[in-house]
């Protein structure tokens, strides 16, 4: 067995050794016939196999990863990224944080940041049934079902009332679909509906709609309380009236009844407000009781539809119900024992008996059963409408005497406005998002299931009411023809008290829930500080209860109580909720059409057309119900919008529409500069640096193709090129080149603007493009740079120096950098992958760029069918199973579907191939440098190397400056290749500083001491590799082996781009490492973030 031995002596390194510390002996042992060789590293005291000891590594503990145990040292497998870890932690160390992280711009607070909004582990245990479905069921099924639906059916008829219910339920269903898309587009903290609306529409419209939603919820509490008082005073205990007898004929519409409503309503409002003030935990304890009351009441009604009932009423002229006491038989007759009854005297005032006899024969009165039941033809009899004006007994027939007349003027639009509040409450589940185990799973399923369930209940109730009850009784709103009995209670089984008590308790419970939610909604708006004068309502008690907001809610709800009419309060609520639902649909439609990068709903059963239809329906229903209420609501929303932010832009109209366009463009650009963009609004605004051929056409067309596919036809792209020339003489060529760029951009469907810059130095020109591109707030944040393909074959270093200078400029400007390699293999816009994968090798955290880019590419038809795979690297100290779990959790919150794999890379032995390749790299660098030396410089080489070897620099470790690293304070020029080394206290290390070109040229040496003939100076090529170079080459080789093994068939490989070195003489090494890292891969995209988060889990 033969072996090859490389000996690296502990001697001064030359300029290619990067000032490495004392180096050990390296013994490469292996069989000549074997393809595997092992490196034995000997530091003079101990033997180590497959590890690099910190005593001789290129740098000391300052090079160690801050997230790795300092006593364990740095792994060889992360040497290429070891200094990146300080500012860009490796994923294996950061995944636990990423799985639960949030990203916010400076001076921004999410509702989840507030202590009162932070869900506790114990509280977040509610599933779909208890957390969403049943609360929505309770809020949707309310007072309208029990005390108004039968009247709506009798007035509008079965057909039109069915249509009223259907259009209302369809509107809420479409809104729920849009809301589900928004709710599943990220984590929804406590704050629910307001959080979704405000974060989807921005602070201005979000705040305006939030206020309207608050007002709607507050007035809803008044409506529920008025309904409860109506049930109590008219149907349960009319004797408790404070303002006279309300059991007399027509007393339910008297001023005495209205005053009773105001007094009792105020009393119940005070009691409920006090209960909310004492603590929400008591409200939650009552919620289940109220929910059971609702379900039991509805069950009782459904059983009653199929059971016989006797409910007598006095019918006049076959279609008019009379307000009369049905307790005695002769109360519904004109004669009794041959004498005219009191009823007869009421309708016949003639003194002549024969005249009254003729009238009584033409107008018959008789007892009828108000609930004949199913199968008696009532459905056809009640199929059509009976709209009446106020005071009419029949359409266009004024009521007289004790006939049951309409108390308000009715129409399709009025009934629609009264009914619509009964289908609201669809956001009850989203308001509890902080208490749900999985809000993204529960909110869509629970809400849509509740809407479907309640829609079936409402629709079937319309049919059952119309098919079982006489129309005269249905049109009797207050049950005056049947002895003051609630129609919904009369049809129940086994007793009417089941519905009466259940309806009363459930209505009170709904009012209590509204009084609980409304103050918290106002408090959330106030704490967001978008409306300054509402700041006082953001305060609360020591326990976090919104005391001041509850006080304002009480006052506004009292306004609704003083109106004292449920039929007048309901249309107000309709306007507020329809406005809110309209903006929810608008937000979903806009985000779907714009396809913002952060728009990735986990709920897939939505479409922009459905959201647009829902928005149109909401707007139409607003004006159909009440055009003046609709205008008032819109005006109020616009006023709040202007209060939140009003800038009063100057009107510079210029020449008509063009002036308007310029003003709008200027206004939009200035708005972009007002505040830093939120992470969820981040999208790549691309600057493509395109190299030109001699004929002034772009050299790499696929760079533009890639930019087009990444943007998918949306957003803005800038394409820039630099011509190395004098601007005064080459301006015409620049114009021609710009036209060529514009033509190719049009061919590749790149929407943007081309720019050609003339500069005497290419690097300086590219720097100018990076710095000056864009206008105002519309600037690029991502730069695409082509790979210098011929740098190895060229003896000139200009190509790769321009590349590295550009990389440094992009990093310094805090822009993201994309470097496509083998770009000629990238697909054209006419190609389409029918399968395959996009593989992401996520090694260090780079703001989420590596996760976002494949998602954006898959929006284009070329990459649409590709699956996404994410690989990350685990080492010996990492828990691979936990990393997989955390990464899956993180991707779930991001709404990104991808396969996850953690690749274990324990410290391995360094193969002889690595040493040989490192030596070849260093020798090539030496040869190129020596080839560029002049004859005079050649004479100085030998002596300069000797002199350099005898002038060591001693660096002491300064322990007073311990580093603390944060991602936001990153030095954009940081690199893993040139960090200063620090030693242990009391130790010394020999660091040999590499001379720059200036020091070599500027050094004065006596010419007489130099050899007369430069040819006598032979280049001395090192056979002793730098340990730091070996480590990084080993890292590049190992990573390349793993990547090629798993991703050689991938359509695209995306991986982290290490930062460039600061020291000029290390640049060729850096290029070689990147070549090794990407060998054997057909398409590679190297990515380096701009120092900020670009992806968030929030909606």
Coordinates of N, CA and C in Angstrom, one line a residue, residues 238-328:
X238 N -97.1 40.7 29.5 CA -97.6 42.0 29.2 C -98.0 42.8 30.4
X239 N -98.2 42.1 31.5 CA -98.7 42.8 32.7 C -97.7 43.7 33.4
X240 N -96.4 43.6 33.0 CA -95.4 44.4 33.6 C -95.2 45.7 32.9
X241 N -96.1 46.1 32.1 CA -96.0 47.3 31.4 C -96.0 48.5 32.4
X242 N -95.2 49.5 32.2 CA -95.1 50.6 33.0 C -95.9 51.8 32.6
X243 N -96.5 51.7 31.3 CA -97.2 52.9 30.7 C -98.5 52.5 30.2
X244 N -99.3 51.8 31.1 CA -100.7 51.5 30.7 C -100.8 50.1 30.1
X245 N -102.0 49.7 29.8 CA -102.3 48.4 29.3 C -101.9 48.3 27.8
X246 N -101.1 47.3 27.6 CA -100.7 47.1 26.2 C -101.3 45.9 25.6
X247 N -102.3 45.3 26.3 CA -103.0 44.2 25.8 C -104.3 44.6 25.0
X248 N -104.6 45.9 25.0 CA -105.8 46.3 24.3 C -105.5 46.3 22.8
X249 N -106.6 46.4 22.0 CA -106.5 46.3 20.6 C -105.6 47.4 20.0
X250 N -104.6 47.0 19.3 CA -103.6 47.9 18.7 C -102.6 48.5 19.6
X251 N -102.6 48.1 20.9 CA -101.7 48.7 21.9 C -100.2 48.3 21.6
X252 N -100.0 47.3 20.9 CA -98.6 46.9 20.6 C -97.9 47.9 19.7
X253 N -98.7 48.8 19.1 CA -98.1 49.9 18.2 C -98.2 51.3 18.8
X254 N -98.6 51.3 20.1 CA -98.9 52.6 20.7 C -97.7 53.2 21.3
X255 N -97.8 54.5 21.7 CA -96.7 55.2 22.3 C -96.3 54.5 23.7
X256 N -97.3 54.0 24.3 CA -97.0 53.3 25.6 C -96.1 52.1 25.4
X257 N -96.3 51.4 24.3 CA -95.4 50.3 24.0 C -94.0 50.8 23.7
X258 N -93.9 51.8 23.0 CA -92.6 52.4 22.6 C -91.8 52.9 23.9
X259 N -92.5 53.5 24.8 CA -91.9 53.9 26.1 C -91.5 52.8 26.9
X260 N -92.3 51.7 26.9 CA -91.9 50.5 27.7 C -90.6 49.9 27.1
X261 N -90.5 49.9 25.7 CA -89.3 49.4 25.0 C -88.1 50.2 25.5
X262 N -88.2 51.5 25.5 CA -87.1 52.3 25.9 C -86.6 52.1 27.3
X263 N -87.6 52.0 28.2 CA -87.2 51.9 29.7 C -86.7 50.5 29.9
X264 N -87.4 49.5 29.5 CA -86.9 48.1 29.7 C -85.6 47.8 28.9
X265 N -85.5 48.4 27.7 CA -84.3 48.2 26.9 C -83.1 48.8 27.6
X266 N -83.3 50.0 28.1 CA -82.2 50.6 28.8 C -81.7 49.8 30.0
X267 N -82.7 49.3 30.7 CA -82.4 48.5 31.9 C -81.6 47.2 31.6
X268 N -82.1 46.5 30.6 CA -81.4 45.3 30.1 C -80.0 45.6 29.6
X269 N -79.9 46.7 28.9 CA -78.6 47.2 28.4 C -77.6 47.4 29.5
X270 N -78.1 48.1 30.6 CA -77.2 48.3 31.7 C -76.8 47.0 32.4
X271 N -77.7 46.1 32.5 CA -77.4 44.8 33.2 C -76.3 44.1 32.3
X272 N -76.5 44.0 31.0 CA -75.6 43.3 30.2 C -74.2 44.0 30.1
X273 N -74.2 45.3 30.1 CA -73.0 46.0 30.1 C -72.2 45.8 31.4
X274 N -72.9 45.8 32.5 CA -72.3 45.5 33.8 C -71.7 44.1 33.8
X275 N -72.4 43.1 33.2 CA -71.9 41.8 33.2 C -70.6 41.7 32.3
X276 N -70.6 42.5 31.2 CA -69.4 42.5 30.4 C -68.3 43.2 31.1
X277 N -68.6 44.2 31.9 CA -67.6 45.0 32.6 C -66.9 44.1 33.7
X278 N -67.8 43.3 34.4 CA -67.3 42.4 35.4 C -66.2 41.4 34.9
X279 N -66.5 40.9 33.7 CA -65.5 40.0 33.1 C -66.0 39.1 32.0
X280 N -65.3 39.0 31.0 CA -65.7 38.2 29.9 C -65.8 36.7 30.2
X281 N -65.2 36.3 31.2 CA -65.3 34.8 31.6 C -66.7 34.4 31.9
X282 N -67.5 35.4 32.5 CA -68.8 35.1 32.9 C -69.7 35.0 31.6
X283 N -69.4 35.9 30.6 CA -70.1 35.9 29.4 C -69.8 34.5 28.7
X284 N -68.6 34.0 28.7 CA -68.3 32.8 28.0 C -69.0 31.6 28.7
X285 N -69.2 31.7 30.0 CA -69.9 30.6 30.7 C -71.4 30.6 30.3
X286 N -72.0 31.8 30.0 CA -73.4 31.8 29.6 C -73.6 31.5 28.1
X287 N -72.5 31.6 27.3 CA -72.6 31.4 25.9 C -73.2 30.0 25.5
X288 N -72.7 29.0 26.2 CA -73.1 27.6 25.9 C -74.6 27.4 26.2
X289 N -75.1 28.0 27.3 CA -76.5 28.0 27.7 C -77.3 28.6 26.6
X290 N -76.9 29.8 26.2 CA -77.7 30.5 25.1 C -77.7 29.7 23.8
X291 N -76.6 29.1 23.5 CA -76.5 28.3 22.3 C -77.5 27.1 22.4
X292 N -77.6 26.4 23.5 CA -78.5 25.3 23.6 C -79.9 25.7 23.5
X293 N -80.2 27.0 24.0 CA -81.6 27.5 23.9 C -81.9 27.7 22.4
X294 N -81.0 28.2 21.6 CA -81.3 28.4 20.2 C -81.6 27.0 19.5
X295 N -80.7 26.0 19.7 CA -80.8 24.7 19.1 C -82.1 24.1 19.5
X296 N -82.5 24.1 20.8 CA -83.7 23.5 21.3 C -84.9 24.2 20.7
X297 N -84.9 25.5 20.6 CA -86.0 26.2 20.1 C -86.3 25.8 18.6
X298 N -85.2 25.8 17.8 CA -85.4 25.4 16.4 C -85.9 24.0 16.3
X299 N -85.3 23.1 17.1 CA -85.8 21.7 17.1 C -87.3 21.6 17.4
X300 N -87.7 22.4 18.4 CA -89.1 22.4 18.7 C -90.0 22.9 17.6
X301 N -89.5 23.9 16.9 CA -90.3 24.4 15.7 C -90.4 23.4 14.6
X302 N -89.3 22.7 14.3 CA -89.3 21.7 13.2 C -90.2 20.5 13.6
X303 N -90.2 20.1 14.8 CA -91.2 19.0 15.2 C -92.6 19.5 15.0
X304 N -92.8 20.8 15.4 CA -94.2 21.4 15.3 C -94.7 21.5 13.9
X305 N -93.8 21.6 12.9 CA -94.3 21.7 11.5 C -95.1 20.4 11.1
X306 N -94.8 19.3 11.7 CA -95.3 18.0 11.3 C -96.4 17.5 12.3
X307 N -96.8 18.4 13.3 CA -97.8 18.0 14.3 C -99.0 18.9 14.1
X308 N -100.2 18.4 14.4 CA -101.5 19.2 14.2 C -101.6 20.3 15.3
X309 N -102.2 21.4 15.0 CA -102.3 22.5 15.9 C -103.7 23.1 15.8
X310 N -104.2 23.7 16.8 CA -105.5 24.4 16.8 C -105.2 25.9 17.2
X311 N -105.3 26.8 16.3 CA -105.1 28.2 16.6 C -106.2 29.0 15.9
X312 N -107.2 29.3 16.7 CA -108.4 29.9 16.1 C -108.2 31.4 15.9
X313 N -108.7 31.9 14.8 CA -108.8 33.4 14.6 C -110.0 33.7 13.8
X314 N -110.5 34.9 14.0 CA -111.7 35.3 13.3 C -111.4 35.9 12.0
X315 N -112.0 35.2 10.9 CA -111.7 35.7 9.5 C -112.9 36.5 9.0
X316 N -112.6 37.6 8.4 CA -113.6 38.5 7.9 C -113.4 38.5 6.4
X317 N -114.5 38.3 5.7 CA -114.5 38.4 4.2 C -113.5 37.4 3.6
X318 N -113.2 36.3 4.2 CA -112.4 35.2 3.7 C -110.9 35.5 3.6
X319 N -110.5 36.8 3.8 CA -109.0 37.0 3.7 C -108.5 38.2 4.7
X320 N -109.4 38.5 5.7 CA -109.0 39.5 6.6 C -109.1 39.0 8.0
X321 N -108.0 39.2 8.8 CA -108.0 38.8 10.2 C -108.4 39.9 11.0
X322 N -109.2 39.6 12.1 CA -109.7 40.7 13.0 C -109.0 40.6 14.3
X323 N -108.7 41.8 14.8 CA -108.1 41.9 16.1 C -109.3 41.7 17.2
X324 N -109.4 40.5 17.7 CA -110.5 40.3 18.6 C -110.1 39.1 19.5
X325 N -110.8 39.1 20.6 CA -110.6 38.1 21.6 C -111.3 36.8 21.2
X326 N -110.5 35.7 21.1 CA -111.1 34.5 20.6 C -111.5 33.5 21.7
X327 N -111.6 34.1 22.9 CA -111.9 33.2 24.1 C -113.4 32.8 24.1
X328 N -114.3 33.5 23.4 CA -115.7 33.2 23.4 C -116.2 33.0 22.0

